[in-house]
Short mmCIF file of C-alpha atoms in Angstrom, two decimals:
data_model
loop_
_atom_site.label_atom_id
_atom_site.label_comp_id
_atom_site.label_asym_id
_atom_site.label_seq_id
_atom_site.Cartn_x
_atom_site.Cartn_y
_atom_site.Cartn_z
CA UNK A 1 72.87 119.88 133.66
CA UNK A 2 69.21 121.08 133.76
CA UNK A 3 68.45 124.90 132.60
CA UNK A 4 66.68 127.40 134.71
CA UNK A 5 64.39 129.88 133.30
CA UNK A 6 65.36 133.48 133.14
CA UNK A 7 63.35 136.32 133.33
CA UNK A 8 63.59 140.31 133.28
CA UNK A 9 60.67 142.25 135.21
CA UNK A 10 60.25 145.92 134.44
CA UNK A 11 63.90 146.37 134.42
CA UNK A 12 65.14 150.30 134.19
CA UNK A 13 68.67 151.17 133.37
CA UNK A 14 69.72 155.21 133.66
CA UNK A 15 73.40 156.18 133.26
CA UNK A 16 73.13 159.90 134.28
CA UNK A 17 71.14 161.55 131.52
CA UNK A 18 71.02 158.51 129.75
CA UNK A 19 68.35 155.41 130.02
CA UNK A 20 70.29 152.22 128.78
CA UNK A 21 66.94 150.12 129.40
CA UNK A 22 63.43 151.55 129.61
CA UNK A 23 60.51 149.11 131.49
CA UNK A 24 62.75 146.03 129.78
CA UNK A 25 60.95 142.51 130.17
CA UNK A 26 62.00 139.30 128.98
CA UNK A 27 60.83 135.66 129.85
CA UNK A 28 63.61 132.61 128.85
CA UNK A 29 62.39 129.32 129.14
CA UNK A 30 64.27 126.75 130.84
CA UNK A 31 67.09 124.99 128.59
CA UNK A 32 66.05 127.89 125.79
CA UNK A 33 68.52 129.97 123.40
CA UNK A 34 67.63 133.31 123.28
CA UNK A 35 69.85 135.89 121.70
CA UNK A 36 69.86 139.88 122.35
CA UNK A 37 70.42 141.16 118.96
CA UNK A 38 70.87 144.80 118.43
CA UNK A 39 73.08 148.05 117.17
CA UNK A 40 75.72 149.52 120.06
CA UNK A 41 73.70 151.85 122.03
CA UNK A 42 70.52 149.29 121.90
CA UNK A 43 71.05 148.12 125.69
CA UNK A 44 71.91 143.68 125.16
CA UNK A 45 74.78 144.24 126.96
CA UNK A 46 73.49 146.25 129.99
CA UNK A 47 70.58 143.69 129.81
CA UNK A 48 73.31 140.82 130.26
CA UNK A 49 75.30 142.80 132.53
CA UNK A 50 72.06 143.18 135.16
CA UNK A 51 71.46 139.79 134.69
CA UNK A 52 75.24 138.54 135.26
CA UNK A 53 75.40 140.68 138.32
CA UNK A 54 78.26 143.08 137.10
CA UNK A 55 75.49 146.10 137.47
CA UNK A 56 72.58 147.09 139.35
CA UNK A 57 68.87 147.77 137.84
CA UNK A 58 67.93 151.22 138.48
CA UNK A 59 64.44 149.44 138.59
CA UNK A 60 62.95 146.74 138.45
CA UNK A 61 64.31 142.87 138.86
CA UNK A 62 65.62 139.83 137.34
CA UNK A 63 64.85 136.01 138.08
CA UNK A 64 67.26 133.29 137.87
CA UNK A 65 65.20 129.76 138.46
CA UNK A 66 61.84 131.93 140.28
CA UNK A 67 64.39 133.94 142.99
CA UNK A 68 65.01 137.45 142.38
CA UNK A 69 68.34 138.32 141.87
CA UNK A 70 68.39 141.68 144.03
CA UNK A 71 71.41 142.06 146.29
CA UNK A 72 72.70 139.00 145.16
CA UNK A 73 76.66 139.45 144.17
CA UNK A 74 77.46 137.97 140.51
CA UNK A 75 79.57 135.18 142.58
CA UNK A 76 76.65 133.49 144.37
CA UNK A 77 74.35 133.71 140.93
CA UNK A 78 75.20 130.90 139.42
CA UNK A 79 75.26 131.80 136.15
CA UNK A 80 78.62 130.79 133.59
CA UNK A 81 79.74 133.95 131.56
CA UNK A 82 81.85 133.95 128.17
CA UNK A 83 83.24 137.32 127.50
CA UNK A 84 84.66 138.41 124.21
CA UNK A 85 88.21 139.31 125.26
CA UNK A 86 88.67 135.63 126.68
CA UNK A 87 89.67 136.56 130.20
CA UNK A 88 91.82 133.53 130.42
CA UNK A 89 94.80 133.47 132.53
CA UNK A 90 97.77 133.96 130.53
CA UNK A 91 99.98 132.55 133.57
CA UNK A 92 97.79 129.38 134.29
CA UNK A 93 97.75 126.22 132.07
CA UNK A 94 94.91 125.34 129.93
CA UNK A 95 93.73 122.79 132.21
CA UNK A 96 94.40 125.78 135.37
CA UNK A 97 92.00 128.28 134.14
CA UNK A 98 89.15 125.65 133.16
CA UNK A 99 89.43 124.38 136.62
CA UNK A 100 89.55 127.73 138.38
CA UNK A 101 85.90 128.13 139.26
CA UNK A 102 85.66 125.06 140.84
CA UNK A 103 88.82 125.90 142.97
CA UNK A 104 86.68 128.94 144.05
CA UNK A 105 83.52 126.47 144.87
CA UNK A 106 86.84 124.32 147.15
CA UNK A 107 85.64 121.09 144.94
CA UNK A 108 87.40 118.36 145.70
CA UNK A 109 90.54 117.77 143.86
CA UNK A 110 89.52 114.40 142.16
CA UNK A 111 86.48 115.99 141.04
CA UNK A 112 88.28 119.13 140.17
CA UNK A 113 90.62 116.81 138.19
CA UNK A 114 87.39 114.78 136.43
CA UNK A 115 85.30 117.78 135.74
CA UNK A 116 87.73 119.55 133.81
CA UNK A 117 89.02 116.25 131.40
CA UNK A 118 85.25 116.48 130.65
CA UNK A 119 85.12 119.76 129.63
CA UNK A 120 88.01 120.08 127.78
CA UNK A 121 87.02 116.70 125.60
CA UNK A 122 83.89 118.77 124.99
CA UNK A 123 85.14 121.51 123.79
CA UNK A 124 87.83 119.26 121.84
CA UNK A 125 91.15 120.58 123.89
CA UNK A 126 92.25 117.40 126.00
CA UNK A 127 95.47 117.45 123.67
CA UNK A 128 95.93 121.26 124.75
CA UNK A 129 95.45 120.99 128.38
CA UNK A 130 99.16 121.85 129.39
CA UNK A 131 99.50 124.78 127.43
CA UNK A 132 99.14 128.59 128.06
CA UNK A 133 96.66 130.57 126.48
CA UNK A 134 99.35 132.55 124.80
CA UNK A 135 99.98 129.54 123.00
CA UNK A 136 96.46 129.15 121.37
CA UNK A 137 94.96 130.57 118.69
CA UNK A 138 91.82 132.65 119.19
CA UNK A 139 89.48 129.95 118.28
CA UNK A 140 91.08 127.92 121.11
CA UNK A 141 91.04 130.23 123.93
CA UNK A 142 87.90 130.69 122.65
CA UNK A 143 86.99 127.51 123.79
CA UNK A 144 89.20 127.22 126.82
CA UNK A 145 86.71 130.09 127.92
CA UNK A 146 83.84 128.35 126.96
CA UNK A 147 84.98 125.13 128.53
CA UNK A 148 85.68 127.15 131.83
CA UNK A 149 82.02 128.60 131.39
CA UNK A 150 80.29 125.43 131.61
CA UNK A 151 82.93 123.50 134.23
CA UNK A 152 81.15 124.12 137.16
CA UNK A 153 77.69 123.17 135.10
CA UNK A 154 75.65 126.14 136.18
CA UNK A 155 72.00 126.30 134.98
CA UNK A 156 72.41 129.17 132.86
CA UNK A 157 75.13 130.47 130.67
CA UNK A 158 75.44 133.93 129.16
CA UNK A 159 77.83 135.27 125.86
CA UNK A 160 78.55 138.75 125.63
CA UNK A 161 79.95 139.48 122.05
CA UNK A 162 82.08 136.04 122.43
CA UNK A 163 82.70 135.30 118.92
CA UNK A 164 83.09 138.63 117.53
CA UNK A 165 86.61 138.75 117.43
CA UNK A 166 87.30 135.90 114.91
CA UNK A 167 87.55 135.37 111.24
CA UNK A 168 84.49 134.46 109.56
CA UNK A 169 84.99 130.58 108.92
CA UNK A 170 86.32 129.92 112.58
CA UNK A 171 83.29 131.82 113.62
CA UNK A 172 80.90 129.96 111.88
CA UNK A 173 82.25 126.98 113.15
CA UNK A 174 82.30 127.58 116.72
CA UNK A 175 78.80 128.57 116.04
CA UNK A 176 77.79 124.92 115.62
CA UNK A 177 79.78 124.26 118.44
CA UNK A 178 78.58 125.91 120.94
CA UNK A 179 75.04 124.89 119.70
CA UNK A 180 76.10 121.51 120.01
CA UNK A 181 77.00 121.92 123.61
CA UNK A 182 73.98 124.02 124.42
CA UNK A 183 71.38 121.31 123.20
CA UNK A 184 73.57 118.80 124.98
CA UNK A 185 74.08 120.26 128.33
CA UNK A 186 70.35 121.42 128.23
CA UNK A 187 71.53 124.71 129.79
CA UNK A 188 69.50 127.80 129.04
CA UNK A 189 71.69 130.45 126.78
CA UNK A 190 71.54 134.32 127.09
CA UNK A 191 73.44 135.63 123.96
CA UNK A 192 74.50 138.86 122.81
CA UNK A 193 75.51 139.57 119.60
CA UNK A 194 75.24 142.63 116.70
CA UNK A 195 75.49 140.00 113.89
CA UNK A 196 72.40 139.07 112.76
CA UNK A 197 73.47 135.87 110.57
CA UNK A 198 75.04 134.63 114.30
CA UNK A 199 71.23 135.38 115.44
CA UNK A 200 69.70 133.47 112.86
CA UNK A 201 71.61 130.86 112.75
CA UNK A 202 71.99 129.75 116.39
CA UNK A 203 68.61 131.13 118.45
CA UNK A 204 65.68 129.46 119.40
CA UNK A 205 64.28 133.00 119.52
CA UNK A 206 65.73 136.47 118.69
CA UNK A 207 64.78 139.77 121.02
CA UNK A 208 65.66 142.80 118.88
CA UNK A 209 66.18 145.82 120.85
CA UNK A 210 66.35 149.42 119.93
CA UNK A 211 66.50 152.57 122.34
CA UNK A 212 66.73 150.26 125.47
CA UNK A 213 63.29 147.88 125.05
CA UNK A 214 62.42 144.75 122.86
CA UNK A 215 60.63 146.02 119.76
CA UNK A 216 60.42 142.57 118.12
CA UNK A 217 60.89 138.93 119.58
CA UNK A 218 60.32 135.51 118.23
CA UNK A 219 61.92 132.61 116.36
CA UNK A 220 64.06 133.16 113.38
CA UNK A 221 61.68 132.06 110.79
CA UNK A 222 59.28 134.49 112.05
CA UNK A 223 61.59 137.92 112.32
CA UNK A 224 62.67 136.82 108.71
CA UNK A 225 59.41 136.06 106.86
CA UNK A 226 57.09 138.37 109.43
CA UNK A 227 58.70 141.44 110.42
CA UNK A 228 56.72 143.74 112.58
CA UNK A 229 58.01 146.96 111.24
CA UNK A 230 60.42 148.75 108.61
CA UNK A 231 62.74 148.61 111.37
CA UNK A 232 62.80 145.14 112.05
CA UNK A 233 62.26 144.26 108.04
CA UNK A 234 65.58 146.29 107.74
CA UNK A 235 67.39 145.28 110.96
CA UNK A 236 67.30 141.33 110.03
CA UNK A 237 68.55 140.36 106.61
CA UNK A 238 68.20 142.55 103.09
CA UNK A 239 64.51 143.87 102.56
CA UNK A 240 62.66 146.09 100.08
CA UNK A 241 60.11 148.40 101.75
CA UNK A 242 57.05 150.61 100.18
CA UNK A 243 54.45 152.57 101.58
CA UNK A 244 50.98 151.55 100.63
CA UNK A 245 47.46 153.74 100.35
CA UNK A 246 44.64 152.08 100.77
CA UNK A 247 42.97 150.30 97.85
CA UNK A 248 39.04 148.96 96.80
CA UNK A 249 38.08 145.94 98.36
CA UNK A 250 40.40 144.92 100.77
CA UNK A 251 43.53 145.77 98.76
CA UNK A 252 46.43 148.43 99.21
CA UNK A 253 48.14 150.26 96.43
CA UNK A 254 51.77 149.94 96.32
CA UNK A 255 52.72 153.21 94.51
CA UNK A 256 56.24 152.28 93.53
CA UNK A 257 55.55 149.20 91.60
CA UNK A 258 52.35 150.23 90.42
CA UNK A 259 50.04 147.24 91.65
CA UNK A 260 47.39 146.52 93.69
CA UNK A 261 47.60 143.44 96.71
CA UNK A 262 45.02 142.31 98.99
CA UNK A 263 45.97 143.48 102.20
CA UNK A 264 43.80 143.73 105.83
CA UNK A 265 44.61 145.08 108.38
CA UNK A 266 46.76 148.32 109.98
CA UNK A 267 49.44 147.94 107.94
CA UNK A 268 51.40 151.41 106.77
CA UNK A 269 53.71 149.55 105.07
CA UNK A 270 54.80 146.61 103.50
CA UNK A 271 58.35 144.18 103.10
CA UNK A 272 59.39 142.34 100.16
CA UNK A 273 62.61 139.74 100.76
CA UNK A 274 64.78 140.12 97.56
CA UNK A 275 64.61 136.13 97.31
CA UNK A 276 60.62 136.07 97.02
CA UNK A 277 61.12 137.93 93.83
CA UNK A 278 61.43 136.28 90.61
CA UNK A 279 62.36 137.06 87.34
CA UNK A 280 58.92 136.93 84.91
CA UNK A 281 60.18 135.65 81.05
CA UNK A 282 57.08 134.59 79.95
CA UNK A 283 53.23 134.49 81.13
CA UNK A 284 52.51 135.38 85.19
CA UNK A 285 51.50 132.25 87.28
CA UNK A 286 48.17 132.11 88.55
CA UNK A 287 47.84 134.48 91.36
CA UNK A 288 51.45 136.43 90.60
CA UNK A 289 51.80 139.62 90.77
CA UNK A 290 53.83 141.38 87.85
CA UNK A 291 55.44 144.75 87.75
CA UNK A 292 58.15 146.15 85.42
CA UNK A 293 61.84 147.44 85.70
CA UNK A 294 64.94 147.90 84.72
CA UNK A 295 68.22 145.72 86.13
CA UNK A 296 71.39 148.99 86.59
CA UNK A 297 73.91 146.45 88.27
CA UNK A 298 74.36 142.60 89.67
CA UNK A 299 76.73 141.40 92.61
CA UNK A 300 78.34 137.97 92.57
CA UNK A 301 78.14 136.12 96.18
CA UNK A 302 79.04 133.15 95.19
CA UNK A 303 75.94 130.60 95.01
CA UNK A 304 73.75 133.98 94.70
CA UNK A 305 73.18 136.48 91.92
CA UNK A 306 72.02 140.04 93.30
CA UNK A 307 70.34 142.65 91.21
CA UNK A 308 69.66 145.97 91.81
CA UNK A 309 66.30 147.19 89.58
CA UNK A 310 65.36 150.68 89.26
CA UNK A 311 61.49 151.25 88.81
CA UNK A 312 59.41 153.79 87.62
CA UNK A 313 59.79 156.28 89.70
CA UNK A 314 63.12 155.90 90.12
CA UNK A 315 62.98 153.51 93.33
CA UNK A 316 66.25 151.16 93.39
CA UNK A 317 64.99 147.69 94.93
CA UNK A 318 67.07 144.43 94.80
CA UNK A 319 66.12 140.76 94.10
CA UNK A 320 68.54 137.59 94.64
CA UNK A 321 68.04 134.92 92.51
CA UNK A 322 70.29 131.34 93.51
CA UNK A 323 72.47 130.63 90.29
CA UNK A 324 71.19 127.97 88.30
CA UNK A 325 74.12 125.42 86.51
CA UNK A 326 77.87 126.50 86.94
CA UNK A 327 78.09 129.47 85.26
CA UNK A 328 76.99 133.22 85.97
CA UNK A 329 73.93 134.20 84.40
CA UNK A 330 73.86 137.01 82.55
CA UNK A 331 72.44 140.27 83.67
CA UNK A 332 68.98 141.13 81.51
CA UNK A 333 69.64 144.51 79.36
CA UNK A 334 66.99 146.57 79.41
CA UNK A 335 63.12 146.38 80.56
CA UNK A 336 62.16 143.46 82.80
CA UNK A 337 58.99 141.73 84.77
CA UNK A 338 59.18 140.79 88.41
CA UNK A 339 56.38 138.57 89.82
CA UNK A 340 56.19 138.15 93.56
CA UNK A 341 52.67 136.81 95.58
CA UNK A 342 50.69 138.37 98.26
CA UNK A 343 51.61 135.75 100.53
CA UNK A 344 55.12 136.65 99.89
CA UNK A 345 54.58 140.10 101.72
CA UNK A 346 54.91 140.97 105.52
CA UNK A 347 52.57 143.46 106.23
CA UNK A 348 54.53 146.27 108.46
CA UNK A 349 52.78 148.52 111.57
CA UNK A 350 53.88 151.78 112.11
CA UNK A 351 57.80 151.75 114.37
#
């Protein structure tokens, strides 16, 4: 299976008073994993939904391997879809609903037959074939939909919200799963989700969207060490935030720690990650920044301690420190130092 690029040209999206998708663009590159992350309201799933061929664009077009999509029914797209309420057949066998789309393509029936024992031992459900879905567990249907997706080996595949609907450790499993597959099949991904850990952990790049357009899009390393903005520094992961005024000498003040960084640029703002902040118990390293505080509570999360430090001015920020031995560190009582490094901070432009 080879992947076809994907791409969204000036696409508009109004529902009545209300515009889902405003001018949206987006360019997937063949065999690529790219995941619409968002809040409800954002506009992934209208995105996906144009794309799959369930709606119509207001404006604008979509591409599917260089041919615009335009009065093209969802049928004759091409495209595999994994939804997030299954939409298996509860009266067909296992084995019955992965082989249904290539009944619609009239394949033959030794190929029908071949096609689906190959999906199904991908997904891990050759055992399970006979079965009805009401006789799985939501992991499994999970990937009796999956395996149903890619049956039929179509050049791109698109998940709508597919994993959202089970327990944390099955989800993180199917996670690697369906990565797995992906890199395997070479098939080019389209994947909606709200969950930014499921973002981060499976994209090649992440397209955040707020009110309808991408405000932010690039690989996971990036949107977590080089926000854009406060709203992408807050979107993705935990993140301290301060205003800065400008400072002598290429440096910005930071008026809630009380320090001065070298900073160029446009910058209004700037993002610390908790982790990039360390606890200071003796001299600063060469280069470190110090500031002072005071720790008001700690969280356990298992392999890492978080702090919440009020400063000065009666800011609350938080630092996460991994735990150190087997045993839970004890909180510091009373005034401490945190150090952190200029290169540490992602400089922030205005939302």
């Amino acid at each position: 299976m080879i992947g076809s690029p994907v791409q969204f040209r000036d696409v508009t999206k109004v529902f009545g008073e209300t515009v889902a998708l405003k001018a949206f663009n987006l360019d997937v590159a063949s065999g690529e994993f790219v995941t619409l992350l968002g809040a409800s309201g954002s506009g992934k799933s209208t995105a996906l939904n144009i794309l799959a061929g369930f709606s119509d664009a207001t404006s604008g077009d979509v591409f599917i391997d260089n041919k615009s999509m335009a009065g093209v029914p969802s049928e004759r797209r091409n495209v595999g879809m994994v939804f997030q309420s299954f939409a298996l057949f509860p009266h067909l066998t296992v084995a019955d609903n992965v082989a249904y789309p290539l009944k619609m393509r009239r394949c033959p029936s030794d190929e029908i037959k071949r096609k689906v024992g190959e999906a199904l031992e991908l997904v891990q459900l050759s055992a399970l074939a006979g079965r009805k879905p009401m006789a799985l567990s939501g992991g499994q249907r999970q990937r009796v939909a999956l395996a149903r997706a890619v049956v039929f080996e179509p050049p791109v595949l698109l998940m709508d919200e597919c994993l959202s609907a089970l327990d944390l450790k099955l989800r993180e499993e199917l996670q690697r799963e369906i990565r797995s597959i992906q890199r395997n099949l070479g098939v080019t991904v389209v994947f909606v989700t709200h969950d930014q850990t499921e973002a981060l952990t499976m994209s090649d790049r992440i397209a955040i969207l707020e009110g309808g357009k991408i405000v932010q899009i690039d690989t996971p390393e990036r949107l977590y060490d080089r926000p854009r903005t406060r709203f992408v520094a807050d979107f993705i992961g935990q993140s301290n935030t301060f205003d800065i005024v400008p400072g002598p000498n290429g440096t910005v003040g930071v008026p809630d720690l009380g320090v001065d960084i070298p900073l160029h640029g446009n910058a209004v703002a700037i993002a610390l990650r908790p982790e990039r902040l360390r606890l200071v118990d003796g001299p600063a390293r060469p280069g470190e920044i110090v500031f002072d505080g005071h720790v008001e509570d700690e969280t356990f999360f298992g392999p890492v301690v978080a702090r919440s430090v009020r400063l000065r001015t009666g800011r609350l920020l938080e630092i996460r420190s991994a735990r150190s031995g087997h045993g839970l560190e004890p909180a510091p009582v009373g005034p401490i130092s945190l150090g952190f490094y200029p290169a540490d901070v992602a400089p922030l432009a205005a939302d």
